[in-house]
Amino acid sequence: MNPVEPDPAAGAPRAASPPDNAIEPLSSAAFAAHPPSAPADPEPTAPIEAPPEPHAPPWPASATLHYEVEAQSRGLSHQARASLRWRAEADLYELELSVRALWLQRSQTSQGQMGPRGLRPLAFVDRGRRERQLTMEWHENGHGRAVRSEDGAAFALPPLTQDRLSLFAHLGLQLLRTEVTSGQRWSVSVAGFNAASMWTFEAVQRETLPLPSGPTPAWRLQRLDSGDPELTLWYAPELAGPLPVRVRLREPNGTVIDQSVRDVKIEPRS
């Protein structure tokens, strides 16, 4: 599922210095306010209060989703299976995505903290023919920086920046916290291995998916940015909480990867 520099097994050409938009999600590699100011002269009315902190998000204690994966590349069709595993304890989380096929094994892991406004990733690892890691450090003002393990290169992170895997759960949280309407949009800063960029998603419509697990009502979220990859996500909170039940990617080279949930096991937090 669920954007790290594509592994050579992806079949895409490998540039000497890959741009950040070459960083893809795991399955892609397999086939990337201020509060209102007080009045200058307050009247004797009810005081203006700061907005309350959001309630604790309904993160599950654990969840495992298995997917059927189909890729179309250069006129050929490929099948594989993928799994997405979520674990949470206290205020810490771990999210792991893996794909297995006869010719490939690859995984991504995101680890970090859960907060009232979403996830705060601390480490992102991509394992394929080689391993790459991104470490995130955060400051009290909400800003942070990311450091590449391979060469120590660092870049700035805006508040609530997500890695290419935590993005999926962070977006799903927005659907759990609000009453979604068609046309609603969310913008999220997403970190690759070279920089962070803003991605905008729109809730297109609620539709019924013919999933392997059965017909499932789900919200379709479409990435609006012109950058790569083209990304569409489907969420069915009643079935899988904040995790996507379907992910569809279109790579710059025309490869299309579509993964749909086959079964779900989820345990709510007590």
PDB file of C-alpha atoms in Angstrom:
ATOM      1  CA  MET A   1       0.000   0.000   0.000  1.00  0.00           C
ATOM      2  CA  ASN A   2      -0.432   3.036   1.504  1.00  0.00           C
ATOM      3  CA  PRO A   3       5.189   7.415  -0.825  1.00  0.00           C
ATOM      4  CA  VAL A   4      10.381   6.109  -0.305  1.00  0.00           C
ATOM      5  CA  GLU A   5      12.571   5.939  -3.323  1.00  0.00           C
ATOM      6  CA  PRO A   6      11.347   3.067  -5.517  1.00  0.00           C
ATOM      7  CA  ASP A   7      13.300  -0.134  -5.223  1.00  0.00           C
ATOM      8  CA  PRO A   8      15.035  -1.322  -8.425  1.00  0.00           C
ATOM      9  CA  ALA A   9      12.547  -4.222  -8.431  1.00  0.00           C
ATOM     10  CA  ALA A  10       9.859  -1.716  -9.375  1.00  0.00           C
ATOM     11  CA  GLY A  11      11.093  -1.672 -12.951  1.00  0.00           C
ATOM     12  CA  ALA A  12      11.194   2.131 -13.064  1.00  0.00           C
ATOM     13  CA  PRO A  13      14.476   3.743 -14.287  1.00  0.00           C
ATOM     14  CA  ARG A  14      16.807   4.785 -11.518  1.00  0.00           C
ATOM     15  CA  ALA A  15      18.142   8.340 -11.647  1.00  0.00           C
ATOM     16  CA  ALA A  16      21.498   9.374 -10.217  1.00  0.00           C
ATOM     17  CA  SER A  17      19.865  11.809  -7.785  1.00  0.00           C
ATOM     18  CA  PRO A  18      16.192  10.884  -7.495  1.00  0.00           C
ATOM     19  CA  PRO A  19      13.749  13.756  -6.989  1.00  0.00           C
ATOM     20  CA  ASP A  20      11.532  13.614  -3.954  1.00  0.00           C
ATOM     21  CA  ASN A  21       8.468  12.915  -6.047  1.00  0.00           C
ATOM     22  CA  ALA A  22      10.066   9.580  -6.911  1.00  0.00           C
ATOM     23  CA  ILE A  23       9.414   8.522  -3.347  1.00  0.00           C
ATOM     24  CA  GLU A  24       6.442   6.197  -3.405  1.00  0.00           C
ATOM     25  CA  PRO A  25       4.342   4.128  -1.020  1.00  0.00           C
ATOM     26  CA  LEU A  26       5.325   0.547  -0.426  1.00  0.00           C
ATOM     27  CA  SER A  27       3.131  -1.187  -2.994  1.00  0.00           C
ATOM     28  CA  SER A  28       4.187   1.373  -5.599  1.00  0.00           C
ATOM     29  CA  ALA A  29       7.771   0.322  -5.100  1.00  0.00           C
ATOM     30  CA  ALA A  30       6.692  -3.245  -5.596  1.00  0.00           C
ATOM     31  CA  PHE A  31       5.378  -2.872  -9.199  1.00  0.00           C
ATOM     32  CA  ALA A  32       5.350   7.956  -2.366  1.00  0.00           C
ATOM     33  CA  ALA A  33      -4.469  29.664  13.657  1.00  0.00           C
ATOM     34  CA  HIS A  34      -4.264  31.920  15.687  1.00  0.00           C
ATOM     35  CA  PRO A  35      -7.113  32.270  18.287  1.00  0.00           C
ATOM     36  CA  PRO A  36      -9.273  35.340  17.835  1.00  0.00           C
ATOM     37  CA  SER A  37      -7.622  38.346  19.435  1.00  0.00           C
ATOM     38  CA  ALA A  38      -9.367  39.956  22.368  1.00  0.00           C
ATOM     39  CA  PRO A  39     -11.193  43.218  21.630  1.00  0.00           C
ATOM     40  CA  ALA A  40      -9.107  46.333  22.148  1.00  0.00           C
ATOM     41  CA  ASP A  41     -11.701  47.703  24.573  1.00  0.00           C
ATOM     42  CA  PRO A  42     -13.645  44.728  25.987  1.00  0.00           C
ATOM     43  CA  GLU A  43     -17.300  45.158  26.797  1.00  0.00           C
ATOM     44  CA  PRO A  44     -18.741  43.506  29.918  1.00  0.00           C
ATOM     45  CA  THR A  45     -19.848  40.431  27.996  1.00  0.00           C
ATOM     46  CA  ALA A  46     -18.944  36.782  28.244  1.00  0.00           C
ATOM     47  CA  PRO A  47     -15.151  36.348  27.992  1.00  0.00           C
ATOM     48  CA  ILE A  48     -13.589  35.046  24.792  1.00  0.00           C
ATOM     49  CA  GLU A  49     -12.183  31.618  25.521  1.00  0.00           C
ATOM     50  CA  ALA A  50      -9.506  29.696  23.659  1.00  0.00           C
ATOM     51  CA  PRO A  51     -10.906  26.794  21.650  1.00  0.00           C
ATOM     52  CA  PRO A  52     -10.845  23.539  23.616  1.00  0.00           C
ATOM     53  CA  GLU A  53      -8.298  20.861  22.867  1.00  0.00           C
ATOM     54  CA  PRO A  54      -9.663  18.063  20.695  1.00  0.00           C
ATOM     55  CA  HIS A  55     -10.793  14.920  22.421  1.00  0.00           C
ATOM     56  CA  ALA A  56      -8.459  11.953  22.349  1.00  0.00           C
ATOM     57  CA  PRO A  57      -8.717  10.288  18.921  1.00  0.00           C
ATOM     58  CA  PRO A  58     -10.381   6.863  18.730  1.00  0.00           C
ATOM     59  CA  TRP A  59      -7.223   4.972  17.774  1.00  0.00           C
ATOM     60  CA  PRO A  60      -7.634   1.185  17.972  1.00  0.00           C
ATOM     61  CA  ALA A  61      -5.388  -0.857  20.245  1.00  0.00           C
ATOM     62  CA  SER A  62      -4.469  -3.098  17.335  1.00  0.00           C
ATOM     63  CA  ALA A  63      -5.582  -3.792  13.794  1.00  0.00           C
ATOM     64  CA  THR A  64      -4.547  -6.086  10.957  1.00  0.00           C
ATOM     65  CA  LEU A  65      -5.740  -5.642   7.388  1.00  0.00           C
ATOM     66  CA  HIS A  66      -4.932  -8.063   4.578  1.00  0.00           C
ATOM     67  CA  TYR A  67      -5.143  -6.864   0.977  1.00  0.00           C
ATOM     68  CA  GLU A  68      -5.325  -8.319  -2.502  1.00  0.00           C
ATOM     69  CA  VAL A  69      -2.971  -6.329  -4.757  1.00  0.00           C
ATOM     70  CA  GLU A  70      -3.215  -6.015  -8.527  1.00  0.00           C
ATOM     71  CA  ALA A  71      -0.720  -4.079 -10.661  1.00  0.00           C
ATOM     72  CA  GLN A  72      -0.918  -3.185 -14.340  1.00  0.00           C
ATOM     73  CA  SER A  73       2.450  -2.386 -15.893  1.00  0.00           C
ATOM     74  CA  ARG A  74       3.575  -2.361 -19.536  1.00  0.00           C
ATOM     75  CA  GLY A  75       0.538  -4.342 -20.582  1.00  0.00           C
ATOM     76  CA  LEU A  76       1.080  -7.052 -17.977  1.00  0.00           C
ATOM     77  CA  SER A  77      -0.945  -7.856 -14.871  1.00  0.00           C
ATOM     78  CA  HIS A  78       0.680  -8.855 -11.572  1.00  0.00           C
ATOM     79  CA  GLN A  79      -0.907 -10.074  -8.340  1.00  0.00           C
ATOM     80  CA  ALA A  80       0.413  -9.981  -4.787  1.00  0.00           C
ATOM     81  CA  ARG A  81      -0.788  -9.773  -1.200  1.00  0.00           C
ATOM     82  CA  ALA A  82      -0.142  -7.062   1.353  1.00  0.00           C
ATOM     83  CA  SER A  83      -0.803  -6.561   5.050  1.00  0.00           C
ATOM     84  CA  LEU A  84      -1.113  -3.457   7.209  1.00  0.00           C
ATOM     85  CA  ARG A  85      -0.610  -3.848  10.954  1.00  0.00           C
ATOM     86  CA  TRP A  86      -1.301  -1.200  13.592  1.00  0.00           C
ATOM     87  CA  ARG A  87      -0.304  -1.424  17.262  1.00  0.00           C
ATOM     88  CA  ALA A  88      -0.810   1.202  19.985  1.00  0.00           C
ATOM     89  CA  GLU A  89       0.252   1.327  23.621  1.00  0.00           C
ATOM     90  CA  ALA A  90      -0.013   4.351  25.912  1.00  0.00           C
ATOM     91  CA  ASP A  91       0.728   7.276  23.547  1.00  0.00           C
ATOM     92  CA  LEU A  92       2.959   5.307  21.150  1.00  0.00           C
ATOM     93  CA  TYR A  93       2.072   3.645  17.849  1.00  0.00           C
ATOM     94  CA  GLU A  94       3.666   1.385  15.258  1.00  0.00           C
ATOM     95  CA  LEU A  95       2.329   0.936  11.734  1.00  0.00           C
ATOM     96  CA  GLU A  96       3.825  -1.684   9.424  1.00  0.00           C
ATOM     97  CA  LEU A  97       2.994  -2.347   5.791  1.00  0.00           C
ATOM     98  CA  SER A  98       4.411  -5.343   3.946  1.00  0.00           C
ATOM     99  CA  VAL A  99       3.955  -6.877   0.521  1.00  0.00           C
ATOM    100  CA  ARG A 100       4.885 -10.388  -0.541  1.00  0.00           C
ATOM    101  CA  ALA A 101       5.117 -11.893  -3.994  1.00  0.00           C
ATOM    102  CA  LEU A 102       7.171 -14.725  -5.479  1.00  0.00           C
ATOM    103  CA  TRP A 103       9.763 -12.257  -6.723  1.00  0.00           C
ATOM    104  CA  LEU A 104       9.692  -9.645  -3.954  1.00  0.00           C
ATOM    105  CA  GLN A 105       9.453  -8.968  -0.240  1.00  0.00           C
ATOM    106  CA  ARG A 106       9.287  -5.379   0.951  1.00  0.00           C
ATOM    107  CA  SER A 107       8.132  -3.545   4.075  1.00  0.00           C
ATOM    108  CA  GLN A 108       7.704  -0.080   5.537  1.00  0.00           C
ATOM    109  CA  THR A 109       7.415   0.855   9.203  1.00  0.00           C
ATOM    110  CA  SER A 110       6.321   4.083  10.891  1.00  0.00           C
ATOM    111  CA  GLN A 111       6.753   4.600  14.632  1.00  0.00           C
ATOM    112  CA  GLY A 112       5.851   7.615  16.729  1.00  0.00           C
ATOM    113  CA  GLN A 113       3.422   9.248  19.116  1.00  0.00           C
ATOM    114  CA  MET A 114      -0.350   9.671  19.140  1.00  0.00           C
ATOM    115  CA  GLY A 115      -1.687  13.093  20.090  1.00  0.00           C
ATOM    116  CA  PRO A 116      -5.056  14.863  20.261  1.00  0.00           C
ATOM    117  CA  ARG A 117      -4.490  16.344  16.785  1.00  0.00           C
ATOM    118  CA  GLY A 118      -3.110  13.265  15.071  1.00  0.00           C
ATOM    119  CA  LEU A 119       0.089  11.284  14.664  1.00  0.00           C
ATOM    120  CA  ARG A 120       3.599  12.579  15.274  1.00  0.00           C
ATOM    121  CA  PRO A 121       5.967  10.169  13.478  1.00  0.00           C
ATOM    122  CA  LEU A 122       9.453   9.731  14.932  1.00  0.00           C
ATOM    123  CA  ALA A 123      10.964   7.127  12.588  1.00  0.00           C
ATOM    124  CA  PHE A 124      10.168   5.826   9.119  1.00  0.00           C
ATOM    125  CA  VAL A 125      11.978   2.803   7.648  1.00  0.00           C
ATOM    126  CA  ASP A 126      11.759   1.310   4.156  1.00  0.00           C
ATOM    127  CA  ARG A 127      13.217  -2.171   3.670  1.00  0.00           C
ATOM    128  CA  GLY A 128      13.698  -3.744   0.259  1.00  0.00           C
ATOM    129  CA  ARG A 129      16.917  -4.539  -1.565  1.00  0.00           C
ATOM    130  CA  ARG A 130      18.380  -1.877   0.702  1.00  0.00           C
ATOM    131  CA  GLU A 131      17.205  -0.106   3.860  1.00  0.00           C
ATOM    132  CA  ARG A 132      16.569   3.610   4.249  1.00  0.00           C
ATOM    133  CA  GLN A 133      15.512   5.420   7.414  1.00  0.00           C
ATOM    134  CA  LEU A 134      14.175   8.866   8.217  1.00  0.00           C
ATOM    135  CA  THR A 135      14.284  10.141  11.809  1.00  0.00           C
ATOM    136  CA  MET A 136      11.994  12.994  12.853  1.00  0.00           C
ATOM    137  CA  GLU A 137      12.761  15.386  15.712  1.00  0.00           C
ATOM    138  CA  TRP A 138      10.083  17.739  17.046  1.00  0.00           C
ATOM    139  CA  HIS A 139      10.253  21.037  18.978  1.00  0.00           C
ATOM    140  CA  GLU A 140       7.864  22.507  21.532  1.00  0.00           C
ATOM    141  CA  ASN A 141       6.448  24.930  18.947  1.00  0.00           C
ATOM    142  CA  GLY A 142       5.282  21.984  16.818  1.00  0.00           C
ATOM    143  CA  HIS A 143       7.879  22.383  14.085  1.00  0.00           C
ATOM    144  CA  GLY A 144      10.591  19.804  13.546  1.00  0.00           C
ATOM    145  CA  ARG A 145      13.246  18.422  11.264  1.00  0.00           C
ATOM    146  CA  ALA A 146      13.898  15.133   9.501  1.00  0.00           C
ATOM    147  CA  VAL A 147      17.310  13.475   9.227  1.00  0.00           C
ATOM    148  CA  ARG A 148      18.267  10.835   6.630  1.00  0.00           C
ATOM    149  CA  SER A 149      20.225   7.996   8.184  1.00  0.00           C
ATOM    150  CA  GLU A 150      22.345   7.309   5.091  1.00  0.00           C
ATOM    151  CA  ASP A 151      24.112  10.681   4.958  1.00  0.00           C
ATOM    152  CA  GLY A 152      22.835  12.812   7.859  1.00  0.00           C
ATOM    153  CA  ALA A 153      21.125  15.295   5.519  1.00  0.00           C
ATOM    154  CA  ALA A 154      18.306  17.196   7.259  1.00  0.00           C
ATOM    155  CA  PHE A 155      15.309  19.295   6.237  1.00  0.00           C
ATOM    156  CA  ALA A 156      12.569  21.231   8.044  1.00  0.00           C
ATOM    157  CA  LEU A 157       9.155  19.823   8.941  1.00  0.00           C
ATOM    158  CA  PRO A 158       5.996  21.920   9.411  1.00  0.00           C
ATOM    159  CA  PRO A 159       3.719  20.955  12.318  1.00  0.00           C
ATOM    160  CA  LEU A 160       1.813  17.676  11.909  1.00  0.00           C
ATOM    161  CA  THR A 161       3.992  16.487   9.018  1.00  0.00           C
ATOM    162  CA  GLN A 162       3.384  12.804   8.250  1.00  0.00           C
ATOM    163  CA  ASP A 163       5.652  10.209   6.679  1.00  0.00           C
ATOM    164  CA  ARG A 164       4.481   8.261   3.621  1.00  0.00           C
ATOM    165  CA  LEU A 165       2.894   5.550   5.765  1.00  0.00           C
ATOM    166  CA  SER A 166       1.520   7.419   8.798  1.00  0.00           C
ATOM    167  CA  LEU A 167      -0.298   9.644   6.274  1.00  0.00           C
ATOM    168  CA  PHE A 168      -2.856   6.890   5.690  1.00  0.00           C
ATOM    169  CA  ALA A 169      -3.867   6.613   9.374  1.00  0.00           C
ATOM    170  CA  HIS A 170      -3.657  10.386   9.946  1.00  0.00           C
ATOM    171  CA  LEU A 171      -6.070  11.038   7.073  1.00  0.00           C
ATOM    172  CA  GLY A 172      -8.388   8.317   8.331  1.00  0.00           C
ATOM    173  CA  LEU A 173      -8.536  10.060  11.694  1.00  0.00           C
ATOM    174  CA  GLN A 174      -9.976  13.169  10.037  1.00  0.00           C
ATOM    175  CA  LEU A 175     -12.918  11.108   8.809  1.00  0.00           C
ATOM    176  CA  LEU A 176     -13.495   9.695  12.295  1.00  0.00           C
ATOM    177  CA  ARG A 177     -13.458  13.143  13.905  1.00  0.00           C
ATOM    178  CA  THR A 178     -15.768  15.024  11.557  1.00  0.00           C
ATOM    179  CA  GLU A 179     -19.062  14.578   9.768  1.00  0.00           C
ATOM    180  CA  VAL A 180     -17.696  14.297   6.251  1.00  0.00           C
ATOM    181  CA  THR A 181     -19.383  16.005   3.310  1.00  0.00           C
ATOM    182  CA  SER A 182     -18.587  15.796  -0.383  1.00  0.00           C
ATOM    183  CA  GLY A 183     -16.086  18.460  -1.387  1.00  0.00           C
ATOM    184  CA  GLN A 184     -14.463  18.663   2.046  1.00  0.00           C
ATOM    185  CA  ARG A 185     -10.677  19.062   1.850  1.00  0.00           C
ATOM    186  CA  TRP A 186      -7.656  18.395   4.032  1.00  0.00           C
ATOM    187  CA  SER A 187      -4.077  19.560   3.463  1.00  0.00           C
ATOM    188  CA  VAL A 188      -1.269  17.556   5.046  1.00  0.00           C
ATOM    189  CA  SER A 189       2.492  18.092   4.993  1.00  0.00           C
ATOM    190  CA  VAL A 190       4.091  14.813   3.850  1.00  0.00           C
ATOM    191  CA  ALA A 191       7.790  13.973   4.237  1.00  0.00           C
ATOM    192  CA  GLY A 192       9.751  12.060   1.629  1.00  0.00           C
ATOM    193  CA  PHE A 193      13.476  11.370   1.867  1.00  0.00           C
ATOM    194  CA  ASN A 194      14.482  14.736   0.410  1.00  0.00           C
ATOM    195  CA  ALA A 195      11.886  17.245   1.626  1.00  0.00           C
ATOM    196  CA  ALA A 196       8.367  17.752   2.932  1.00  0.00           C
ATOM    197  CA  SER A 197       5.585  19.000   0.667  1.00  0.00           C
ATOM    198  CA  MET A 198       1.912  19.822   1.103  1.00  0.00           C
ATOM    199  CA  TRP A 199      -0.625  17.320  -0.225  1.00  0.00           C
ATOM    200  CA  THR A 200      -4.335  18.187  -0.492  1.00  0.00           C
ATOM    201  CA  PHE A 201      -7.098  15.580  -0.467  1.00  0.00           C
ATOM    202  CA  GLU A 202     -10.795  15.977  -1.241  1.00  0.00           C
ATOM    203  CA  ALA A 203     -13.691  13.808  -0.109  1.00  0.00           C
ATOM    204  CA  VAL A 204     -15.237  13.028  -3.491  1.00  0.00           C
ATOM    205  CA  GLN A 205     -18.219  10.899  -2.509  1.00  0.00           C
ATOM    206  CA  ARG A 206     -19.440   7.976  -0.442  1.00  0.00           C
ATOM    207  CA  GLU A 207     -19.788   4.855  -2.554  1.00  0.00           C
ATOM    208  CA  THR A 208     -20.129   1.101  -2.205  1.00  0.00           C
ATOM    209  CA  LEU A 209     -16.970  -0.874  -2.955  1.00  0.00           C
ATOM    210  CA  PRO A 210     -17.150  -4.468  -4.248  1.00  0.00           C
ATOM    211  CA  LEU A 211     -14.331  -5.590  -1.958  1.00  0.00           C
ATOM    212  CA  PRO A 212     -13.176  -9.205  -1.605  1.00  0.00           C
ATOM    213  CA  SER A 213     -14.599  -8.970   1.928  1.00  0.00           C
ATOM    214  CA  GLY A 214     -18.023  -7.989   0.504  1.00  0.00           C
ATOM    215  CA  PRO A 215     -19.874  -4.806  -0.583  1.00  0.00           C
ATOM    216  CA  THR A 216     -18.648  -1.980   1.666  1.00  0.00           C
ATOM    217  CA  PRO A 217     -19.793   1.683   1.912  1.00  0.00           C
ATOM    218  CA  ALA A 218     -16.680   3.880   1.898  1.00  0.00           C
ATOM    219  CA  TRP A 219     -15.580   7.486   1.427  1.00  0.00           C
ATOM    220  CA  ARG A 220     -13.337   8.121  -1.566  1.00  0.00           C
ATOM    221  CA  LEU A 221     -10.524  10.639  -1.001  1.00  0.00           C
ATOM    222  CA  GLN A 222      -8.640  11.926  -4.031  1.00  0.00           C
ATOM    223  CA  ARG A 223      -5.290  13.689  -3.987  1.00  0.00           C
ATOM    224  CA  LEU A 224      -5.706  16.999  -5.834  1.00  0.00           C
ATOM    225  CA  ASP A 225      -2.058  17.993  -6.260  1.00  0.00           C
ATOM    226  CA  SER A 226      -0.437  17.552  -9.646  1.00  0.00           C
ATOM    227  CA  GLY A 227       2.585  15.836  -8.098  1.00  0.00           C
ATOM    228  CA  ASP A 228       3.323  12.141  -8.230  1.00  0.00           C
ATOM    229  CA  PRO A 229       1.945   9.717  -7.378  1.00  0.00           C
ATOM    230  CA  GLU A 230      -1.724  10.073  -8.276  1.00  0.00           C
ATOM    231  CA  LEU A 231      -3.334   8.705  -5.131  1.00  0.00           C
ATOM    232  CA  THR A 232      -6.882   7.684  -4.244  1.00  0.00           C
ATOM    233  CA  LEU A 233      -7.869   6.288  -0.845  1.00  0.00           C
ATOM    234  CA  TRP A 234     -11.103   4.713   0.361  1.00  0.00           C
ATOM    235  CA  TYR A 235     -12.065   4.634   4.044  1.00  0.00           C
ATOM    236  CA  ALA A 236     -14.821   2.639   5.748  1.00  0.00           C
ATOM    237  CA  PRO A 237     -14.542   3.684   9.427  1.00  0.00           C
ATOM    238  CA  GLU A 238     -17.239   1.235  10.512  1.00  0.00           C
ATOM    239  CA  LEU A 239     -15.123  -1.633   9.170  1.00  0.00           C
ATOM    240  CA  ALA A 240     -11.485  -0.578   9.563  1.00  0.00           C
ATOM    241  CA  GLY A 241     -11.418   2.522  11.772  1.00  0.00           C
ATOM    242  CA  PRO A 242      -8.797   5.026  10.529  1.00  0.00           C
ATOM    243  CA  LEU A 243      -7.108   2.631   8.096  1.00  0.00           C
ATOM    244  CA  PRO A 244      -7.863   2.556   4.339  1.00  0.00           C
ATOM    245  CA  VAL A 245      -9.795  -0.346   2.849  1.00  0.00           C
ATOM    246  CA  ARG A 246      -8.566   0.402  -0.668  1.00  0.00           C
ATOM    247  CA  VAL A 247      -5.566   2.269  -2.124  1.00  0.00           C
ATOM    248  CA  ARG A 248      -5.060   3.079  -5.793  1.00  0.00           C
ATOM    249  CA  LEU A 249      -1.827   4.580  -7.171  1.00  0.00           C
ATOM    250  CA  ARG A 250      -0.772   5.661 -10.613  1.00  0.00           C
ATOM    251  CA  GLU A 251       2.983   6.081 -11.069  1.00  0.00           C
ATOM    252  CA  PRO A 252       4.697   8.511 -13.457  1.00  0.00           C
ATOM    253  CA  ASN A 253       5.615   5.574 -15.730  1.00  0.00           C
ATOM    254  CA  GLY A 254       1.938   4.612 -16.086  1.00  0.00           C
ATOM    255  CA  THR A 255       1.962   1.653 -13.695  1.00  0.00           C
ATOM    256  CA  VAL A 256      -1.302   1.349 -11.759  1.00  0.00           C
ATOM    257  CA  ILE A 257      -1.427  -0.415  -8.384  1.00  0.00           C
ATOM    258  CA  ASP A 258      -4.770  -1.202  -6.784  1.00  0.00           C
ATOM    259  CA  GLN A 259      -5.066  -2.932  -3.432  1.00  0.00           C
ATOM    260  CA  SER A 260      -8.359  -3.857  -1.782  1.00  0.00           C
ATOM    261  CA  VAL A 261      -8.905  -5.208   1.708  1.00  0.00           C
ATOM    262  CA  ARG A 262      -9.618  -8.919   1.956  1.00  0.00           C
ATOM    263  CA  ASP A 263     -10.214  -9.184   5.709  1.00  0.00           C
ATOM    264  CA  VAL A 264      -9.972  -6.986   8.793  1.00  0.00           C
ATOM    265  CA  LYS A 265      -9.263  -7.737  12.433  1.00  0.00           C
ATOM    266  CA  ILE A 266      -9.506  -4.731  14.760  1.00  0.00           C
ATOM    267  CA  GLU A 267      -9.372  -4.393  18.559  1.00  0.00           C
ATOM    268  CA  PRO A 268     -10.629  -1.133  20.120  1.00  0.00           C
ATOM    269  CA  ARG A 269      -8.781   0.477  23.006  1.00  0.00           C
ATOM    270  CA  SER A 270     -10.293  -0.111  26.414  1.00  0.00           C
TER     271      SER A 270
END
